[in-house]
PDB file of C-alpha atoms and ligand atoms in Angstrom:
ATOM      1  CA  MET A 120     -13.541  30.238   8.444  1.00 42.00           C
ATOM      2  CA  SER A 121     -11.961  26.650   9.748  1.00 43.00           C
ATOM      3  CA  GLU A 122     -11.413  25.213   6.084  1.00 44.00           C
ATOM      4  CA  ALA A 123      -7.544  25.922   6.856  1.00 45.00           C
ATOM      5  CA  PHE A 124      -7.880  23.259   9.542  1.00 52.00           C
ATOM      6  CA  SER A 125      -9.848  20.500   8.114  1.00 57.00           C
ATOM      7  CA  ALA A 126      -8.107  20.791   4.709  1.00 73.00           C
ATOM      8  CA  ARG A 127      -6.549  17.271   3.947  1.00 88.00           C
ATOM      9  CA  PRO A 128      -2.646  17.670   3.769  1.00 93.00           C
ATOM     10  CA  ARG A 129      -1.010  17.210   0.731  1.00 92.00           C
ATOM     11  CA  PRO A 130       0.815  13.835   0.159  1.00 90.00           C
ATOM     12  CA  ASP A 131       4.339  15.070   1.222  1.00 89.00           C
ATOM     13  CA  GLU A 132       2.894  16.832   4.334  1.00 95.00           C
ATOM     14  CA  PRO A 133       2.247  14.748   7.759  1.00 96.00           C
ATOM     15  CA  LEU A 134      -1.322  14.252   9.073  1.00 96.00           C
ATOM     16  CA  THR A 135      -1.377  16.527  12.322  1.00 94.00           C
ATOM     17  CA  ASP A 136      -4.373  14.789  14.153  1.00 94.00           C
ATOM     18  CA  PRO A 137      -3.661  14.287  17.560  1.00 94.00           C
ATOM     19  CA  ALA A 138      -5.836  11.043  17.882  1.00 95.00           C
ATOM     20  CA  VAL A 139      -3.385   9.400  14.602  1.00 97.00           C
ATOM     21  CA  ASP A 140      -0.268   8.611  16.503  1.00 98.00           C
ATOM     22  CA  ARG A 141       1.954   5.652  16.462  1.00 98.00           C
ATOM     23  CA  ALA A 142      -0.111   3.609  19.145  1.00 98.00           C
ATOM     24  CA  PHE A 143      -3.375   4.182  17.122  1.00 98.00           C
ATOM     25  CA  ILE A 144      -1.061   3.224  13.396  1.00 98.00           C
ATOM     26  CA  GLY A 145      -0.122   0.284  15.190  1.00 98.00           C
ATOM     27  CA  ARG A 146      -3.798  -1.202  16.369  1.00 98.00           C
ATOM     28  CA  LEU A 147      -5.153   0.050  12.983  1.00 98.00           C
ATOM     29  CA  VAL A 148      -1.986  -2.286  11.342  1.00 98.00           C
ATOM     30  CA  ARG A 149      -3.185  -5.254  13.227  1.00 98.00           C
ATOM     31  CA  GLU A 150      -6.482  -4.811  12.548  1.00 98.00           C
ATOM     32  CA  PHE A 151      -5.917  -4.701   9.056  1.00 98.00           C
ATOM     33  CA  TYR A 152      -3.336  -8.171   8.720  1.00 98.00           C
ATOM     34  CA  ARG A 153      -6.139  -9.707  10.888  1.00 98.00           C
ATOM     35  CA  ARG A 154      -8.662  -8.995   7.920  1.00 98.00           C
ATOM     36  CA  VAL A 155      -6.154 -10.079   5.151  1.00 98.00           C
ATOM     37  CA  ARG A 156      -5.141 -13.002   7.116  1.00 97.00           C
ATOM     38  CA  SER A 157      -8.876 -14.320   7.004  1.00 98.00           C
ATOM     39  CA  ASP A 158      -9.424 -13.159   3.559  1.00 98.00           C
ATOM     40  CA  ALA A 159      -9.952 -16.462   1.074  1.00 98.00           C
ATOM     41  CA  ARG A 160      -7.637 -14.954  -1.777  1.00 98.00           C
ATOM     42  CA  LEU A 161      -5.248 -12.904   0.516  1.00 98.00           C
ATOM     43  CA  GLY A 162      -4.559 -14.991   3.135  1.00 97.00           C
ATOM     44  CA  PRO A 163      -3.041 -17.877   1.582  1.00 97.00           C
ATOM     45  CA  ILE A 164      -0.796 -15.428  -0.462  1.00 97.00           C
ATOM     46  CA  PHE A 165       0.476 -13.715   2.779  1.00 97.00           C
ATOM     47  CA  ALA A 166       0.608 -16.839   4.980  1.00 96.00           C
ATOM     48  CA  GLY A 167       3.088 -18.258   2.089  1.00 95.00           C
ATOM     49  CA  GLU A 168       5.819 -15.527   2.674  1.00 95.00           C
ATOM     50  CA  ILE A 169       5.479 -14.709   6.223  1.00 95.00           C
ATOM     51  CA  LYS A 170       4.516 -18.109   7.755  1.00 85.00           C
ATOM     52  CA  ASP A 171       3.646 -17.837  11.340  1.00 85.00           C
ATOM     53  CA  ASP A 172       5.960 -15.129  12.691  1.00 93.00           C
ATOM     54  CA  TRP A 173       3.822 -12.151  12.118  1.00 96.00           C
ATOM     55  CA  GLU A 174       5.430  -9.698  14.794  1.00 97.00           C
ATOM     56  CA  PRO A 175       8.100  -8.357  12.509  1.00 96.00           C
ATOM     57  CA  HIS A 176       5.987  -7.505   9.732  1.00 97.00           C
ATOM     58  CA  LEU A 177       3.134  -5.772  11.836  1.00 98.00           C
ATOM     59  CA  GLU A 178       6.296  -3.889  13.003  1.00 98.00           C
ATOM     60  CA  LYS A 179       7.749  -3.199   9.797  1.00 98.00           C
ATOM     61  CA  MET A 180       4.482  -2.272   8.664  1.00 98.00           C
ATOM     62  CA  THR A 181       3.609   0.093  11.690  1.00 98.00           C
ATOM     63  CA  ASP A 182       6.991   1.708  10.668  1.00 98.00           C
ATOM     64  CA  PHE A 183       5.690   2.191   6.956  1.00 98.00           C
ATOM     65  CA  TRP A 184       2.410   4.031   8.138  1.00 98.00           C
ATOM     66  CA  CYS A 185       4.234   6.101  10.310  1.00 98.00           C
ATOM     67  CA  ALA A 186       6.456   7.331   7.814  1.00 98.00           C
ATOM     68  CA  VAL A 187       3.473   7.742   5.185  1.00 98.00           C
ATOM     69  CA  MET A 188       1.000   9.412   7.563  1.00 98.00           C
ATOM     70  CA  LEU A 189       3.406  11.328  10.209  1.00 97.00           C
ATOM     71  CA  LYS A 190       6.478  11.602   8.071  1.00 97.00           C
ATOM     72  CA  ASP A 191       8.538  10.676  10.741  1.00 97.00           C
ATOM     73  CA  GLY A 192      11.011   8.594   8.654  1.00 97.00           C
ATOM     74  CA  SER A 193      10.628   5.407  10.688  1.00 97.00           C
ATOM     75  CA  TYR A 194      10.539   2.925   7.622  1.00 98.00           C
ATOM     76  CA  HIS A 195      13.693   2.626   5.544  1.00 96.00           C
ATOM     77  CA  GLY A 196      12.594  -0.646   3.608  1.00 96.00           C
ATOM     78  CA  ARG A 197      12.107  -1.150  -0.301  1.00 96.00           C
ATOM     79  CA  PRO A 198       8.459  -1.920  -0.899  1.00 97.00           C
ATOM     80  CA  VAL A 199       8.912  -2.665  -4.957  1.00 97.00           C
ATOM     81  CA  PRO A 200      11.476  -5.497  -4.679  1.00 96.00           C
ATOM     82  CA  ALA A 201       9.288  -7.059  -1.939  1.00 96.00           C
ATOM     83  CA  HIS A 202       6.339  -6.922  -4.378  1.00 97.00           C
ATOM     84  CA  VAL A 203       7.735  -7.919  -7.522  1.00 95.00           C
ATOM     85  CA  LYS A 204       8.798 -11.399  -6.373  1.00 95.00           C
ATOM     86  CA  LEU A 205       5.252 -12.718  -5.646  1.00 96.00           C
ATOM     87  CA  ASN A 206       4.614 -13.971  -8.876  1.00 94.00           C
ATOM     88  CA  SER A 207       1.126 -15.324  -7.657  1.00 96.00           C
ATOM     89  CA  VAL A 208      -0.553 -11.867  -7.344  1.00 97.00           C
ATOM     90  CA  VAL A 209      -2.148 -10.674 -10.222  1.00 97.00           C
ATOM     91  CA  GLU A 210      -3.535  -6.949 -10.418  1.00 97.00           C
ATOM     92  CA  ALA A 211      -7.127  -7.630  -9.355  1.00 98.00           C
ATOM     93  CA  ASP A 212      -5.439  -8.452  -6.016  1.00 98.00           C
ATOM     94  CA  PHE A 213      -4.741  -4.842  -5.083  1.00 98.00           C
ATOM     95  CA  ASP A 214      -8.640  -4.084  -5.526  1.00 98.00           C
ATOM     96  CA  ILE A 215      -9.188  -6.896  -2.829  1.00 98.00           C
ATOM     97  CA  TRP A 216      -6.225  -5.547  -0.844  1.00 98.00           C
ATOM     98  CA  LEU A 217      -7.672  -1.873  -1.158  1.00 98.00           C
ATOM     99  CA  ASP A 218     -11.137  -2.770  -0.303  1.00 98.00           C
ATOM    100  CA  LEU A 219      -9.942  -4.386   3.033  1.00 98.00           C
ATOM    101  CA  PHE A 220      -8.300  -1.464   3.761  1.00 98.00           C
ATOM    102  CA  ARG A 221     -10.762   1.115   2.866  1.00 98.00           C
ATOM    103  CA  GLN A 222     -13.099  -0.964   5.448  1.00 98.00           C
ATOM    104  CA  THR A 223     -10.875  -1.022   7.982  1.00 98.00           C
ATOM    105  CA  VAL A 224      -9.824   2.728   7.674  1.00 98.00           C
ATOM    106  CA  ALA A 225     -13.803   3.601   8.066  1.00 98.00           C
ATOM    107  CA  ASP A 226     -14.132   1.324  10.686  1.00 98.00           C
ATOM    108  CA  LEU A 227     -11.533   2.573  12.665  1.00 98.00           C
ATOM    109  CA  CYS A 228     -10.663   6.487  12.107  1.00 97.00           C
ATOM    110  CA  THR A 229     -12.834   9.321  11.372  1.00 97.00           C
ATOM    111  CA  PRO A 230     -14.241  10.178   7.734  1.00 96.00           C
ATOM    112  CA  ALA A 231     -11.541  13.052   7.051  1.00 96.00           C
ATOM    113  CA  VAL A 232      -8.499  10.958   8.749  1.00 97.00           C
ATOM    114  CA  ALA A 233     -10.220   7.905   6.642  1.00 97.00           C
ATOM    115  CA  ALA A 234      -9.931   9.537   3.496  1.00 97.00           C
ATOM    116  CA  VAL A 235      -6.362  10.380   4.052  1.00 97.00           C
ATOM    117  CA  PHE A 236      -5.122   6.915   4.607  1.00 98.00           C
ATOM    118  CA  VAL A 237      -7.055   5.766   1.637  1.00 98.00           C
ATOM    119  CA  GLU A 238      -5.699   8.586  -0.852  1.00 97.00           C
ATOM    120  CA  ARG A 239      -1.960   7.659   0.225  1.00 98.00           C
ATOM    121  CA  ALA A 240      -2.806   3.639  -0.147  1.00 98.00           C
ATOM    122  CA  GLU A 241      -4.220   4.147  -3.674  1.00 98.00           C
ATOM    123  CA  ARG A 242      -1.347   6.358  -4.488  1.00 97.00           C
ATOM    124  CA  ILE A 243       1.428   3.883  -3.512  1.00 97.00           C
ATOM    125  CA  ALA A 244      -0.669   0.895  -4.424  1.00 98.00           C
ATOM    126  CA  LYS A 245      -0.801   2.453  -8.229  1.00 97.00           C
ATOM    127  CA  SER A 246       3.136   2.657  -8.298  1.00 95.00           C
ATOM    128  CA  LEU A 247       3.398  -0.859  -6.721  1.00 97.00           C
ATOM    129  CA  LYS A 248       1.359  -1.938  -9.463  1.00 97.00           C
ATOM    130  CA  LEU A 249       3.033   0.192 -12.173  1.00 96.00           C
ATOM    131  CA  ALA A 250       6.406  -1.568 -10.972  1.00 95.00           C
ATOM    132  CA  MET A 251       4.757  -4.986 -10.773  1.00 96.00           C
ATOM    133  CA  PHE A 252       2.536  -5.096 -14.081  1.00 95.00           C
ATOM    134  CA  PHE A 253       3.579  -2.316 -16.338  1.00 91.00           C
ATOM    135  CA  ARG A 254       5.011  -3.787 -19.616  1.00 85.00           C
ATOM    136  CA  LEU A 255       5.826  -1.473 -22.614  1.00 83.00           C
ATOM    137  CA  PRO A 256       3.150  -2.456 -25.245  1.00 80.00           C
ATOM    138  CA  ALA A 257       5.202  -4.246 -27.890  1.00 76.00           C
ATOM    139  CA  ALA A 258       3.547  -1.944 -30.649  1.00 73.00           C
ATOM    140  CA  LEU A 259       5.284   1.143 -29.128  1.00 72.00           C
ATOM    141  CA  GLY A 260       8.602  -0.759 -28.132  1.00 67.00           C
ATOM    142  CA  PRO A 261      12.388  -0.156 -29.723  1.00 64.00           C
ATOM    143  CA  ASP A 262      11.529  -3.477 -31.589  1.00 65.00           C
ATOM    144  CA  ALA A 263       8.397  -2.065 -32.949  1.00 62.00           C
ATOM    145  CA  ALA A 264      10.191   1.220 -34.053  1.00 54.00           C
ATOM    146  CA  ARG A 265      13.234  -0.433 -35.980  1.00 58.00           C
ATOM    147  CA  ALA A 266      10.633  -2.804 -37.615  1.00 53.00           C
ATOM    148  CA  ARG A 267       9.148   0.272 -38.949  1.00 53.00           C
ATOM    149  CA  SER A 268      11.799   1.911 -39.920  1.00 49.00           C
ATOM    150  CA  VAL A 269      13.063  -1.416 -41.981  1.00 49.00           C
ATOM    151  CA  ASP A 270       9.745  -1.370 -43.446  1.00 48.00           C
ATOM    152  CA  ASP A 271       9.699   1.877 -44.385  1.00 48.00           C
ATOM    153  CA  ALA A 272      13.345   1.546 -46.269  1.00 47.00           C
TER     154      ALA A 272
HETATM  155  C1  HEM B 293      -2.622  -7.798  -3.411  1.00 78.61           C
HETATM  156  C2  HEM B 293      -1.972  -6.559  -2.505  1.00 78.61           C
HETATM  157  C3  HEM B 293      -0.617  -6.716  -2.084  1.00 78.61           C
HETATM  158  C4  HEM B 293      -0.143  -8.091  -1.710  1.00 78.61           C
HETATM  159  C5  HEM B 293      -0.415  -9.679  -1.551  1.00 78.61           C
HETATM  160  C6  HEM B 293       1.327  -7.774  -0.478  1.00 78.61           C
HETATM  161  C7  HEM B 293       1.764  -8.669  -0.137  1.00 78.61           C
HETATM  162  C8  HEM B 293       2.865  -8.584   0.842  1.00 78.61           C
HETATM  163  C9  HEM B 293       3.869  -9.383   1.119  1.00 78.61           C
HETATM  164  C10 HEM B 293       3.795 -10.998   1.040  1.00 78.61           C
HETATM  165  C11 HEM B 293       4.659  -8.875   1.891  1.00 78.61           C
HETATM  166  C12 HEM B 293       6.246  -9.300   2.505  1.00 78.61           C
HETATM  167  C13 HEM B 293       6.110  -9.491   3.937  1.00 78.61           C
HETATM  168  C14 HEM B 293       7.340  -9.656   4.582  1.00 78.61           C
HETATM  169  O1  HEM B 293       8.087 -10.850   3.921  1.00 78.61           O
HETATM  170  O2  HEM B 293       7.851  -8.984   5.583  1.00 78.61           O
HETATM  171  C15 HEM B 293       4.663  -7.311   1.632  1.00 78.61           C
HETATM  172  C16 HEM B 293       5.577  -6.416   2.281  1.00 78.61           C
HETATM  173  C17 HEM B 293       5.135  -5.135   2.418  1.00 78.61           C
HETATM  174  N1  HEM B 293       4.186  -4.417   1.655  1.00 78.61           N
HETATM  175 FE1  HEM B 293       2.648  -5.254   0.309  1.00 78.61          FE
HETATM  176  N2  HEM B 293       1.393  -6.560  -0.364  1.00 78.61           N
HETATM  177  C18 HEM B 293       0.123  -5.767  -0.924  1.00 78.61           C
HETATM  178  C19 HEM B 293      -0.120  -4.552  -1.137  1.00 78.61           C
HETATM  179  C20 HEM B 293       0.457  -3.576  -0.737  1.00 78.61           C
HETATM  180  C21 HEM B 293       0.192  -2.176  -0.879  1.00 78.61           C
HETATM  181  C22 HEM B 293      -1.002  -1.420  -1.391  1.00 78.61           C
HETATM  182  C23 HEM B 293       0.917  -1.377  -0.046  1.00 78.61           C
HETATM  183  C24 HEM B 293       1.415   0.090   0.517  1.00 78.61           C
HETATM  184  C25 HEM B 293       0.120   1.054   0.402  1.00 78.61           C
HETATM  185  C26 HEM B 293       1.959  -2.489   0.753  1.00 78.61           C
HETATM  186  C27 HEM B 293       2.943  -2.205   1.232  1.00 78.61           C
HETATM  187  C28 HEM B 293       4.155  -3.063   1.777  1.00 78.61           C
HETATM  188  C29 HEM B 293       5.457  -2.809   2.492  1.00 78.61           C
HETATM  189  C30 HEM B 293       5.689  -1.383   3.032  1.00 78.61           C
HETATM  190  C31 HEM B 293       6.003  -4.076   2.944  1.00 78.61           C
HETATM  191  C32 HEM B 293       7.293  -4.147   3.462  1.00 78.61           C
HETATM  192  C33 HEM B 293       8.232  -4.268   2.475  1.00 78.61           C
HETATM  193  C34 HEM B 293       9.708  -4.481   3.294  1.00 78.61           C
HETATM  194  O3  HEM B 293      10.530  -3.418   3.291  1.00 78.61           O
HETATM  195  O4  HEM B 293      10.447  -5.520   3.208  1.00 78.61           O
HETATM  196  N3  HEM B 293       1.747  -3.942   0.008  1.00 78.61           N
HETATM  197  N4  HEM B 293       3.538  -7.135   0.981  1.00 78.61           N
END
């Protein structure tokens, strides 16, 4: 069966589709950020950080997606601090980001390739959201544990 060839690569494996090379990823990144920039909610957030010089960000994001999809080691940055400092971003903004990303890959890629992009984007979005928004509930934190043991005494 051809199943072995069409199977999705595991998250740590490169996507080996000849149509998905650096040139293609560069076009995809540019189209995605064109849409982000014209989005009423995300546009101003990015404009506030990036100002007018988009080219370095687009190159960095091309490196990032090449590293994520092709596992070619092009990206050496640290995404978590770049996002933790964005104080105006709320969790729901990630839904907007992911919707725009899903639409862009659906428009530019085959369904099989789009599924791999989306799977990886969702996984990374989840870990960025954890880093930005997750707080240990007070009831489970060390203070609560101390309070309980004092109460029990
Ligand atoms: C609401 C969602 C998001 C917002 C508002 C956002 C915004 C930003 C902004 C403003 C920057 C800094 C640009 C710069 O100064 O160069 C940035 C960098 C970056 N973003 Fe996001 N982002 C979001 C979601 C994501 C997601 C889901 C991913 C990955 C799938 C991602 C990957 C990156 C990467 C790799 C960088 C470069 C970090 C570095 O090395 O400096 N972002 N983002």
